[in-house]
Amino acid sequence: MSTTLNASIDVDVPVRVAYDQWTQFESFPEFLGGVDSVKQIDDSLTHWVVSIGGVKREFDAEIGDQVPDDHVAWRSLGGEVMHRGRVEFTPKGADETRVDLEIEWEPEGFVEHAGAALQLDDLQVKSDLKRFKEFVEHRGAPTGAWRGEVHGGDARPTPGPSRTTGTTGTIGTDPDLSR
């Protein structure tokens, strides 16, 4: 049986900064607990390595829908992990953004079922959003950006300047992350 989690937080950065940072999936281990690594395969495909309750899992996730400064929606592909979610970005002013996150996942095994029953997963998501807030507010600028759109899993990069590294659509890179 799947579990749905919802959490929201206000971050003191413009919507573009909050959204752009969220599109930098490889930086997720900086603020998402249990995420060991995320590798961007292409504009709409990522590979995740997570450790939850001492259990290590790997899975691919497809970005199914993405609109700059508005939302990103994803789902896991096949494998042993069922995970999907959506994050929405709503400007609350020139320098404040509301981030609404919804995650649906299917616990597997005793440890994950127990954690879900005790709502530890809900606490983790809220804690992760607080760490995202601290991360993006402390930096003041995103570590990079991807301004393209994805609809039905098909990426449509935004025309314009090409980035120096990575996949089509990213503008800029963070030298701290390229070490």
CSV table of N, CA and C in Angstrom, one decimal:
chain,number,residue,atom,x,y,z
A,1,MET,N,0.8,-1.2,0.0
A,1,MET,CA,0.0,0.0,0.0
A,1,MET,C,0.9,1.2,0.0
A,2,SER,N,0.6,2.2,-0.9
A,2,SER,CA,1.4,3.4,-1.0
A,2,SER,C,1.1,4.4,0.1
A,3,THR,N,2.0,5.3,0.4
A,3,THR,CA,1.9,6.3,1.3
A,3,THR,C,2.1,7.7,0.6
A,4,THR,N,1.3,8.6,0.9
A,4,THR,CA,1.4,10.0,0.3
A,4,THR,C,1.8,11.0,1.4
A,5,LEU,N,2.9,11.7,1.1
A,5,LEU,CA,3.4,12.7,2.0
A,5,LEU,C,3.3,14.1,1.4
A,6,ASN,N,2.9,15.1,2.2
A,6,ASN,CA,2.8,16.5,1.7
A,6,ASN,C,3.5,17.4,2.7
A,7,ALA,N,4.3,18.3,2.2
A,7,ALA,CA,5.0,19.3,3.0
A,7,ALA,C,5.2,20.6,2.2
A,8,SER,N,5.2,21.7,2.9
A,8,SER,CA,5.4,23.0,2.3
A,8,SER,C,6.4,23.8,3.2
A,9,ILE,N,7.0,24.7,2.5
A,9,ILE,CA,7.9,25.6,3.2
A,9,ILE,C,8.0,26.9,2.4
A,10,ASP,N,8.2,28.0,3.1
A,10,ASP,CA,8.5,29.3,2.4
A,10,ASP,C,10.0,29.5,2.4
A,11,VAL,N,10.6,29.8,1.3
A,11,VAL,CA,12.0,30.1,1.2
A,11,VAL,C,12.2,31.6,0.8
A,12,ASP,N,13.2,32.2,1.4
A,12,ASP,CA,13.4,33.6,1.2
A,12,ASP,C,14.4,33.9,0.0
A,13,VAL,N,14.0,33.4,-1.2
A,13,VAL,CA,14.7,33.6,-2.4
A,13,VAL,C,13.6,33.8,-3.5
A,14,PRO,N,13.9,34.4,-4.6
A,14,PRO,CA,13.0,34.5,-5.7
A,14,PRO,C,12.6,33.2,-6.3
A,15,VAL,N,11.4,33.0,-6.9
A,15,VAL,CA,11.0,31.8,-7.4
A,15,VAL,C,12.0,31.2,-8.4
A,16,ARG,N,12.6,32.0,-9.2
A,16,ARG,CA,13.6,31.5,-10.2
A,16,ARG,C,14.8,30.8,-9.5
A,17,VAL,N,15.2,31.3,-8.4
A,17,VAL,CA,16.4,30.7,-7.7
A,17,VAL,C,15.9,29.4,-7.0
A,18,ALA,N,14.8,29.4,-6.4
A,18,ALA,CA,14.3,28.1,-5.8
A,18,ALA,C,14.1,27.0,-6.8
A,19,TYR,N,13.4,27.4,-7.9
A,19,TYR,CA,13.2,26.4,-9.0
A,19,TYR,C,14.5,25.9,-9.6
A,20,ASP,N,15.4,26.9,-10.0
A,20,ASP,CA,16.6,26.5,-10.6
A,20,ASP,C,17.4,25.6,-9.7
A,21,GLN,N,17.5,25.8,-8.4
A,21,GLN,CA,18.2,24.9,-7.5
A,21,GLN,C,17.6,23.5,-7.5
A,22,TRP,N,16.3,23.5,-7.5
A,22,TRP,CA,15.6,22.1,-7.5
A,22,TRP,C,15.9,21.3,-8.8
A,23,THR,N,16.2,22.0,-9.9
A,23,THR,CA,16.5,21.3,-11.1
A,23,THR,C,17.9,20.7,-11.1
A,24,GLN,N,18.7,21.0,-10.1
A,24,GLN,CA,20.1,20.5,-10.0
A,24,GLN,C,20.1,19.2,-9.2
A,25,PHE,N,19.5,18.2,-9.8
A,25,PHE,CA,19.3,16.9,-9.1
A,25,PHE,C,20.5,16.3,-8.4
A,26,GLU,N,21.7,16.5,-9.0
A,26,GLU,CA,22.9,16.0,-8.5
A,26,GLU,C,23.3,16.6,-7.2
A,27,SER,N,22.7,17.8,-6.8
A,27,SER,CA,23.0,18.4,-5.5
A,27,SER,C,22.1,17.9,-4.4
A,28,PHE,N,21.1,17.1,-4.7
A,28,PHE,CA,20.1,16.6,-3.7
A,28,PHE,C,20.7,16.0,-2.5
A,29,PRO,N,21.8,15.2,-2.6
A,29,PRO,CA,22.4,14.7,-1.3
A,29,PRO,C,22.9,15.8,-0.4
A,30,GLU,N,23.0,17.0,-0.8
A,30,GLU,CA,23.4,18.1,0.1
A,30,GLU,C,22.3,18.4,1.1
A,31,PHE,N,21.0,18.1,0.7
A,31,PHE,CA,19.9,18.5,1.6
A,31,PHE,C,18.8,17.4,1.7
A,32,LEU,N,18.9,16.3,1.0
A,32,LEU,CA,17.9,15.3,1.2
A,32,LEU,C,18.5,14.1,1.9
A,33,GLY,N,18.0,13.9,3.1
A,33,GLY,CA,18.4,12.7,3.9
A,33,GLY,C,18.1,11.4,3.2
A,34,GLY,N,19.0,10.5,3.3
A,34,GLY,CA,18.8,9.2,2.7
A,34,GLY,C,19.2,9.1,1.3
A,35,VAL,N,19.5,10.2,0.6
A,35,VAL,CA,19.9,10.2,-0.8
A,35,VAL,C,21.4,10.2,-0.8
A,36,ASP,N,22.0,9.1,-1.3
A,36,ASP,CA,23.4,9.0,-1.4
A,36,ASP,C,23.9,9.7,-2.7
A,37,SER,N,23.2,9.5,-3.8
A,37,SER,CA,23.6,10.2,-5.0
A,37,SER,C,22.5,10.2,-6.0
A,38,VAL,N,22.5,11.2,-6.9
A,38,VAL,CA,21.6,11.3,-8.0
A,38,VAL,C,22.5,11.7,-9.2
A,39,LYS,N,22.3,10.9,-10.3
A,39,LYS,CA,23.1,11.1,-11.5
A,39,LYS,C,22.1,11.5,-12.6
A,40,GLN,N,22.3,12.7,-13.2
A,40,GLN,CA,21.5,13.1,-14.3
A,40,GLN,C,21.9,12.4,-15.6
A,41,ILE,N,21.0,11.5,-16.1
A,41,ILE,CA,21.4,10.7,-17.3
A,41,ILE,C,21.1,11.5,-18.6
A,42,ASP,N,20.0,12.2,-18.6
A,42,ASP,CA,19.7,13.1,-19.7
A,42,ASP,C,18.6,14.1,-19.1
A,43,ASP,N,18.0,14.9,-20.0
A,43,ASP,CA,17.2,16.0,-19.5
A,43,ASP,C,16.0,15.5,-18.7
A,44,SER,N,15.5,14.3,-18.9
A,44,SER,CA,14.3,13.8,-18.3
A,44,SER,C,14.5,12.5,-17.5
A,45,LEU,N,15.8,12.1,-17.3
A,45,LEU,CA,16.1,10.8,-16.7
A,45,LEU,C,17.2,10.9,-15.6
A,46,THR,N,16.9,10.4,-14.4
A,46,THR,CA,17.9,10.4,-13.4
A,46,THR,C,18.1,9.0,-12.8
A,47,HIS,N,19.3,8.8,-12.2
A,47,HIS,CA,19.5,7.5,-11.5
A,47,HIS,C,19.8,7.8,-10.1
A,48,TRP,N,19.1,7.2,-9.2
A,48,TRP,CA,19.2,7.5,-7.7
A,48,TRP,C,19.8,6.3,-7.0
A,49,VAL,N,20.6,6.6,-5.9
A,49,VAL,CA,21.0,5.7,-5.0
A,49,VAL,C,20.6,6.2,-3.6
A,50,VAL,N,19.8,5.4,-2.9
A,50,VAL,CA,19.3,5.9,-1.6
A,50,VAL,C,19.6,4.8,-0.5
A,51,SER,N,19.7,5.3,0.7
A,51,SER,CA,19.8,4.4,1.8
A,51,SER,C,18.8,4.7,2.9
A,52,ILE,N,17.8,3.8,3.1
A,52,ILE,CA,16.8,4.1,4.1
A,52,ILE,C,16.7,3.0,5.1
A,53,GLY,N,16.9,3.3,6.3
A,53,GLY,CA,16.9,2.3,7.4
A,53,GLY,C,17.9,1.2,7.2
A,54,GLY,N,19.1,1.6,6.7
A,54,GLY,CA,20.1,0.6,6.4
A,54,GLY,C,20.0,-0.2,5.2
A,55,VAL,N,18.9,0.1,4.4
A,55,VAL,CA,18.7,-0.7,3.1
A,55,VAL,C,19.1,0.3,2.0
A,56,LYS,N,20.0,-0.2,1.1
A,56,LYS,CA,20.4,0.6,0.0
A,56,LYS,C,19.6,0.2,-1.3
A,57,ARG,N,19.1,1.1,-2.0
A,57,ARG,CA,18.4,0.9,-3.2
A,57,ARG,C,18.8,1.8,-4.3
A,58,GLU,N,18.7,1.3,-5.5
A,58,GLU,CA,19.0,2.1,-6.7
A,58,GLU,C,17.7,2.0,-7.7
A,59,PHE,N,17.5,3.2,-8.3
A,59,PHE,CA,16.4,3.2,-9.3
A,59,PHE,C,16.5,4.4,-10.2
A,60,ASP,N,15.9,4.3,-11.3
A,60,ASP,CA,15.8,5.4,-12.3
A,60,ASP,C,14.5,6.1,-12.1
A,61,ALA,N,14.5,7.4,-12.3
A,61,ALA,CA,13.3,8.2,-12.3
A,61,ALA,C,13.2,9.1,-13.5
A,62,GLU,N,12.0,9.2,-14.0
A,62,GLU,CA,11.7,10.0,-15.2
A,62,GLU,C,11.0,11.2,-14.8
A,63,ILE,N,11.4,12.4,-15.3
A,63,ILE,CA,10.7,13.6,-15.1
A,63,ILE,C,9.6,13.6,-16.2
A,64,GLY,N,8.4,13.6,-15.7
A,64,GLY,CA,7.3,13.5,-16.7
A,64,GLY,C,6.7,14.8,-17.1
A,65,ASP,N,6.9,15.8,-16.2
A,65,ASP,CA,6.3,17.1,-16.5
A,65,ASP,C,7.1,18.2,-15.7
A,66,GLN,N,7.6,19.2,-16.4
A,66,GLN,CA,8.4,20.2,-15.8
A,66,GLN,C,8.2,21.5,-16.6
A,67,VAL,N,7.9,22.6,-15.8
A,67,VAL,CA,7.7,23.9,-16.4
A,67,VAL,C,8.5,24.9,-15.5
A,68,PRO,N,9.4,25.7,-16.1
A,68,PRO,CA,10.3,26.6,-15.3
A,68,PRO,C,9.4,27.5,-14.4
A,69,ASP,N,10.0,27.6,-13.2
A,69,ASP,CA,9.4,28.5,-12.1
A,69,ASP,C,8.0,28.1,-11.7
A,70,ASP,N,7.6,26.9,-12.1
A,70,ASP,CA,6.2,26.4,-11.7
A,70,ASP,C,6.2,25.1,-11.0
A,71,HIS,N,6.7,24.0,-11.7
A,71,HIS,CA,6.7,22.7,-11.1
A,71,HIS,C,7.6,21.7,-11.8
A,72,VAL,N,7.9,20.6,-11.0
A,72,VAL,CA,8.6,19.4,-11.6
A,72,VAL,C,7.8,18.2,-11.0
A,73,ALA,N,7.5,17.3,-11.9
A,73,ALA,CA,6.8,16.0,-11.5
A,73,ALA,C,7.6,14.8,-12.0
A,74,TRP,N,7.7,13.8,-11.2
A,74,TRP,CA,8.6,12.6,-11.6
A,74,TRP,C,7.9,11.3,-11.1
A,75,ARG,N,8.5,10.2,-11.6
A,75,ARG,CA,8.1,8.9,-11.2
A,75,ARG,C,9.2,7.9,-11.4
A,76,SER,N,9.3,6.9,-10.5
A,76,SER,CA,10.3,5.9,-10.7
A,76,SER,C,9.9,5.0,-11.9
A,77,LEU,N,11.0,4.4,-12.5
A,77,LEU,CA,10.7,3.5,-13.6
A,77,LEU,C,11.1,2.1,-13.2
A,78,GLY,N,10.1,1.2,-13.3
A,78,GLY,CA,10.3,-0.2,-13.0
A,78,GLY,C,11.1,-0.5,-11.7
A,79,GLY,N,11.7,-1.6,-11.6
A,79,GLY,CA,12.5,-1.9,-10.5
A,79,GLY,C,11.7,-2.1,-9.2
A,80,GLU,N,12.5,-2.1,-8.1
A,80,GLU,CA,11.9,-2.5,-6.8
A,80,GLU,C,11.3,-1.2,-6.1
A,81,VAL,N,11.5,0.0,-6.6
A,81,VAL,CA,11.1,1.2,-5.9
A,81,VAL,C,9.9,1.8,-6.6
A,82,MET,N,8.8,2.0,-5.9
A,82,MET,CA,7.7,2.8,-6.5
A,82,MET,C,7.7,4.1,-5.8
A,83,HIS,N,8.0,5.2,-6.6
A,83,HIS,CA,8.1,6.5,-6.0
A,83,HIS,C,7.7,7.5,-7.1
A,84,ARG,N,6.9,8.5,-6.7
A,84,ARG,CA,6.5,9.5,-7.6
A,84,ARG,C,6.2,10.8,-6.8
A,85,GLY,N,6.4,11.9,-7.4
A,85,GLY,CA,6.2,13.1,-6.7
A,85,GLY,C,6.0,14.3,-7.6
A,86,ARG,N,5.7,15.5,-6.9
A,86,ARG,CA,5.5,16.7,-7.6
A,86,ARG,C,5.9,17.8,-6.7
A,87,VAL,N,6.7,18.8,-7.1
A,87,VAL,CA,7.1,20.0,-6.4
A,87,VAL,C,6.6,21.2,-7.1
A,88,GLU,N,5.9,22.1,-6.4
A,88,GLU,CA,5.4,23.3,-7.0
A,88,GLU,C,6.0,24.5,-6.4
A,89,PHE,N,6.2,25.5,-7.2
A,89,PHE,CA,6.9,26.8,-6.8
A,89,PHE,C,5.9,27.9,-7.0
A,90,THR,N,5.6,28.6,-5.9
A,90,THR,CA,4.6,29.8,-6.0
A,90,THR,C,5.3,31.0,-5.5
A,91,PRO,N,5.4,32.0,-6.3
A,91,PRO,CA,6.0,33.3,-5.8
A,91,PRO,C,5.1,33.9,-4.8
A,92,LYS,N,5.7,34.4,-3.7
A,92,LYS,CA,4.9,35.0,-2.6
A,92,LYS,C,5.3,36.5,-2.6
A,93,GLY,N,6.2,36.9,-3.4
A,93,GLY,CA,6.7,38.2,-3.5
A,93,GLY,C,8.0,38.2,-4.3
A,94,ALA,N,8.7,39.3,-4.4
A,94,ALA,CA,9.9,39.3,-5.3
A,94,ALA,C,11.0,38.4,-4.8
A,95,ASP,N,11.1,38.3,-3.4
A,95,ASP,CA,12.2,37.5,-2.8
A,95,ASP,C,11.7,36.4,-1.9
A,96,GLU,N,10.5,35.8,-2.2
A,96,GLU,CA,10.0,34.8,-1.3
A,96,GLU,C,9.2,33.8,-2.2
A,97,THR,N,9.4,32.5,-1.9
A,97,THR,CA,8.7,31.5,-2.7
A,97,THR,C,8.1,30.4,-1.8
A,98,ARG,N,6.9,30.0,-2.1
A,98,ARG,CA,6.3,28.8,-1.4
A,98,ARG,C,6.7,27.6,-2.2
A,99,VAL,N,7.2,26.6,-1.5
A,99,VAL,CA,7.6,25.3,-2.1
A,99,VAL,C,6.6,24.2,-1.5
A,100,ASP,N,5.8,23.6,-2.4
A,100,ASP,CA,4.9,22.6,-2.0
A,100,ASP,C,5.3,21.3,-2.6
A,101,LEU,N,5.5,20.3,-1.8
A,101,LEU,CA,6.0,19.0,-2.2
A,101,LEU,C,5.0,17.9,-1.8
A,102,GLU,N,4.8,17.0,-2.8
A,102,GLU,CA,4.0,15.8,-2.6
A,102,GLU,C,4.7,14.6,-3.1
A,103,ILE,N,4.9,13.6,-2.3
A,103,ILE,CA,5.6,12.4,-2.6
A,103,ILE,C,4.7,11.2,-2.3
A,104,GLU,N,4.6,10.3,-3.3
A,104,GLU,CA,3.9,9.0,-3.0
A,104,GLU,C,5.0,7.9,-3.2
A,105,TRP,N,5.0,7.0,-2.2
A,105,TRP,CA,6.0,5.9,-2.3
A,105,TRP,C,5.4,4.7,-1.7
A,106,GLU,N,5.9,3.6,-2.0
A,106,GLU,CA,5.5,2.3,-1.5
A,106,GLU,C,6.5,1.7,-0.6
A,107,PRO,N,6.3,1.7,0.7
A,107,PRO,CA,7.3,1.1,1.6
A,107,PRO,C,7.4,-0.4,1.3
A,108,GLU,N,8.7,-0.9,1.4
A,108,GLU,CA,9.0,-2.3,1.2
A,108,GLU,C,9.7,-2.8,2.5
A,109,GLY,N,9.3,-4.0,3.0
A,109,GLY,CA,10.0,-4.6,4.1
A,109,GLY,C,9.6,-4.0,5.4
A,110,PHE,N,10.0,-4.7,6.5
A,110,PHE,CA,9.6,-4.3,7.8
A,110,PHE,C,10.0,-2.9,8.2
A,111,VAL,N,11.3,-2.5,8.0
A,111,VAL,CA,11.8,-1.2,8.4
A,111,VAL,C,11.0,-0.1,7.8
A,112,GLU,N,10.8,-0.2,6.5
A,112,GLU,CA,10.1,0.9,5.8
A,112,GLU,C,8.6,1.0,6.2
A,113,HIS,N,8.0,-0.2,6.4
A,113,HIS,CA,6.6,-0.1,6.8
A,113,HIS,C,6.5,0.4,8.2
A,114,ALA,N,7.4,0.1,9.1
A,114,ALA,CA,7.4,0.6,10.5
A,114,ALA,C,7.6,2.1,10.5
A,115,GLY,N,8.6,2.6,9.7
A,115,GLY,CA,8.9,4.0,9.6
A,115,GLY,C,7.7,4.8,9.0
A,116,ALA,N,7.0,4.2,8.0
A,116,ALA,CA,5.8,4.9,7.5
A,116,ALA,C,4.7,4.9,8.6
A,117,ALA,N,4.5,3.8,9.3
A,117,ALA,CA,3.5,3.7,10.3
A,117,ALA,C,3.7,4.7,11.4
A,118,LEU,N,5.0,5.0,11.8
A,118,LEU,CA,5.4,5.9,12.8
A,118,LEU,C,5.5,7.3,12.3
A,119,GLN,N,5.2,7.5,11.0
A,119,GLN,CA,5.3,8.8,10.3
A,119,GLN,C,6.7,9.4,10.3
A,120,LEU,N,7.7,8.5,10.3
A,120,LEU,CA,9.1,9.0,10.2
A,120,LEU,C,9.4,9.5,8.8
A,121,ASP,N,8.7,8.9,7.8
A,121,ASP,CA,8.9,9.4,6.5
A,121,ASP,C,8.4,10.8,6.3
A,122,ASP,N,7.3,11.1,7.0
A,122,ASP,CA,6.7,12.5,6.9
A,122,ASP,C,7.7,13.5,7.6
A,123,LEU,N,8.2,13.1,8.7
A,123,LEU,CA,9.2,13.9,9.4
A,123,LEU,C,10.4,14.2,8.6
A,124,GLN,N,10.9,13.1,7.8
A,124,GLN,CA,12.0,13.2,7.0
A,124,GLN,C,11.8,14.2,5.8
A,125,VAL,N,10.6,14.2,5.2
A,125,VAL,CA,10.3,15.1,4.1
A,125,VAL,C,10.3,16.5,4.6
A,126,LYS,N,9.7,16.8,5.8
A,126,LYS,CA,9.7,18.1,6.3
A,126,LYS,C,11.1,18.6,6.7
A,127,SER,N,11.9,17.7,7.2
A,127,SER,CA,13.3,18.0,7.5
A,127,SER,C,14.1,18.3,6.3
A,128,ASP,N,13.8,17.5,5.2
A,128,ASP,CA,14.5,17.8,3.9
A,128,ASP,C,14.2,19.1,3.4
A,129,LEU,N,12.9,19.5,3.5
A,129,LEU,CA,12.5,20.9,3.0
A,129,LEU,C,13.2,22.0,3.8
A,130,LYS,N,13.3,21.8,5.1
A,130,LYS,CA,14.0,22.8,5.9
A,130,LYS,C,15.5,22.9,5.5
A,131,ARG,N,16.1,21.7,5.2
A,131,ARG,CA,17.5,21.8,4.7
A,131,ARG,C,17.6,22.4,3.3
A,132,PHE,N,16.6,22.2,2.5
A,132,PHE,CA,16.6,22.8,1.2
A,132,PHE,C,16.6,24.3,1.4
A,133,LYS,N,15.7,24.8,2.3
A,133,LYS,CA,15.6,26.2,2.6
A,133,LYS,C,16.9,26.8,3.0
A,134,GLU,N,17.5,26.1,4.0
A,134,GLU,CA,18.8,26.6,4.4
A,134,GLU,C,19.9,26.6,3.3
A,135,PHE,N,19.9,25.6,2.5
A,135,PHE,CA,20.9,25.4,1.4
A,135,PHE,C,20.7,26.6,0.4
A,136,VAL,N,19.5,26.8,-0.1
A,136,VAL,CA,19.3,27.8,-1.1
A,136,VAL,C,19.4,29.2,-0.6
A,137,GLU,N,18.9,29.4,0.6
A,137,GLU,CA,19.0,30.8,1.2
A,137,GLU,C,20.5,31.1,1.5
A,138,HIS,N,21.2,30.2,2.0
A,138,HIS,CA,22.7,30.4,2.3
A,138,HIS,C,23.4,30.7,1.1
A,139,ARG,N,23.2,30.0,0.0
A,139,ARG,CA,23.9,30.2,-1.3
A,139,ARG,C,23.4,31.5,-1.9
A,140,GLY,N,22.1,31.8,-1.9
A,140,GLY,CA,21.6,33.0,-2.5
A,140,GLY,C,21.5,32.9,-4.0
A,141,ALA,N,22.1,31.9,-4.6
A,141,ALA,CA,22.0,31.7,-6.0
A,141,ALA,C,22.1,30.2,-6.2
A,142,PRO,N,21.4,29.7,-7.3
A,142,PRO,CA,21.4,28.3,-7.6
A,142,PRO,C,22.8,27.8,-8.0
A,143,THR,N,23.0,26.5,-7.8
A,143,THR,CA,24.3,25.9,-8.3
A,143,THR,C,24.3,25.7,-9.8
A,144,GLY,N,23.2,25.9,-10.4
A,144,GLY,CA,23.1,25.8,-11.9
A,144,GLY,C,21.6,26.0,-12.2
A,145,ALA,N,21.2,25.7,-13.4
A,145,ALA,CA,19.8,25.8,-13.8
A,145,ALA,C,19.5,25.0,-15.1
A,146,TRP,N,18.3,24.6,-15.2
A,146,TRP,CA,17.8,23.9,-16.4
A,146,TRP,C,16.5,24.6,-16.7
A,147,ARG,N,16.4,25.4,-17.8
A,147,ARG,CA,15.2,26.2,-18.0
A,147,ARG,C,14.3,25.6,-19.1
A,148,GLY,N,14.6,24.3,-19.5
A,148,GLY,CA,13.7,23.7,-20.5
A,148,GLY,C,12.4,23.2,-19.9
A,149,GLU,N,11.6,22.6,-20.7
A,149,GLU,CA,10.3,22.0,-20.3
A,149,GLU,C,10.3,20.6,-20.6
A,150,VAL,N,9.5,19.8,-19.8
A,150,VAL,CA,9.3,18.4,-20.1
A,150,VAL,C,7.8,18.2,-20.0
A,151,HIS,N,7.3,17.5,-21.1
A,151,HIS,CA,5.9,17.1,-21.1
A,151,HIS,C,5.8,15.7,-21.6
A,152,GLY,N,5.1,14.8,-20.8
A,152,GLY,CA,5.0,13.4,-21.2
A,152,GLY,C,6.4,12.7,-21.2
A,153,GLY,N,7.4,13.2,-20.5
A,153,GLY,CA,8.7,12.6,-20.5
A,153,GLY,C,9.6,13.1,-21.6
A,154,ASP,N,9.0,14.0,-22.5
A,154,ASP,CA,9.8,14.5,-23.7
A,154,ASP,C,10.4,15.9,-23.3
A,155,ALA,N,11.7,16.0,-23.3
A,155,ALA,CA,12.3,17.3,-22.9
A,155,ALA,C,12.4,18.2,-24.1
A,156,ARG,N,12.1,19.5,-23.8
A,156,ARG,CA,12.2,20.6,-24.8
A,156,ARG,C,13.1,21.6,-24.2
A,157,PRO,N,14.4,21.6,-24.4
A,157,PRO,CA,15.3,22.6,-23.9
A,157,PRO,C,14.9,24.0,-24.4
A,158,THR,N,15.1,25.0,-23.5
A,158,THR,CA,14.9,26.3,-23.9
A,158,THR,C,16.0,26.8,-24.8
A,159,PRO,N,15.7,27.4,-26.0
A,159,PRO,CA,16.8,27.9,-26.8
A,159,PRO,C,17.5,29.0,-26.1
A,160,GLY,N,18.8,29.2,-26.5
A,160,GLY,CA,19.6,30.3,-25.9
A,160,GLY,C,21.0,29.8,-25.6
A,161,PRO,N,21.6,30.5,-24.6
A,161,PRO,CA,23.0,30.1,-24.3
A,161,PRO,C,23.1,28.7,-23.9
A,162,SER,N,24.1,28.0,-24.4
A,162,SER,CA,24.4,26.6,-24.0
A,162,SER,C,25.2,26.7,-22.7
A,163,ARG,N,25.1,25.7,-21.9
A,163,ARG,CA,25.9,25.7,-20.7
A,163,ARG,C,27.3,25.1,-21.0
A,164,THR,N,28.1,25.2,-20.0
A,164,THR,CA,29.5,24.8,-20.2
A,164,THR,C,29.7,23.3,-20.1
A,165,THR,N,28.8,22.7,-19.3
A,165,THR,CA,28.9,21.2,-19.1
A,165,THR,C,27.5,20.7,-18.9
A,166,GLY,N,27.3,19.4,-19.0
A,166,GLY,CA,26.1,18.8,-18.7
A,166,GLY,C,25.2,18.6,-19.9
A,167,THR,N,23.9,18.5,-19.6
A,167,THR,CA,22.9,18.2,-20.7
A,167,THR,C,22.3,19.5,-21.2
A,168,THR,N,21.7,19.5,-22.4
A,168,THR,CA,21.1,20.7,-23.0
A,168,THR,C,20.2,21.4,-22.1
A,169,GLY,N,20.3,22.7,-22.0
A,169,GLY,CA,19.3,23.5,-21.2
A,169,GLY,C,19.9,24.1,-19.9
A,170,THR,N,21.0,23.5,-19.4
A,170,THR,CA,21.5,24.1,-18.2
A,170,THR,C,22.3,25.3,-18.4
A,171,ILE,N,22.2,26.3,-17.6
A,171,ILE,CA,23.0,27.5,-17.8
A,171,ILE,C,23.8,27.6,-16.5
A,172,GLY,N,25.1,27.6,-16.7
A,172,GLY,CA,26.0,27.8,-15.5
A,172,GLY,C,26.3,26.5,-14.8
A,173,THR,N,27.4,26.5,-14.1
A,173,THR,CA,27.8,25.3,-13.2
A,173,THR,C,28.4,25.9,-12.0
A,174,ASP,N,28.4,25.1,-10.9
A,174,ASP,CA,29.0,25.5,-9.7
A,174,ASP,C,30.3,24.8,-9.6
A,175,PRO,N,31.4,25.7,-9.5
A,175,PRO,CA,32.7,25.1,-9.4
A,175,PRO,C,33.0,24.2,-8.2
A,176,ASP,N,32.2,24.4,-7.1
A,176,ASP,CA,32.3,23.6,-5.9
A,176,ASP,C,31.9,22.2,-6.2
A,177,LEU,N,30.9,22.0,-7.1
A,177,LEU,CA,30.4,20.7,-7.4
A,177,LEU,C,31.1,19.9,-8.5
A,178,SER,N,32.1,20.6,-9.2
A,178,SER,CA,32.8,19.9,-10.2
A,178,SER,C,34.2,19.4,-9.8
A,179,ARG,N,34.4,19.4,-8.5
A,179,ARG,CA,35.7,18.9,-8.0
A,179,ARG,C,35.8,17.4,-8.1
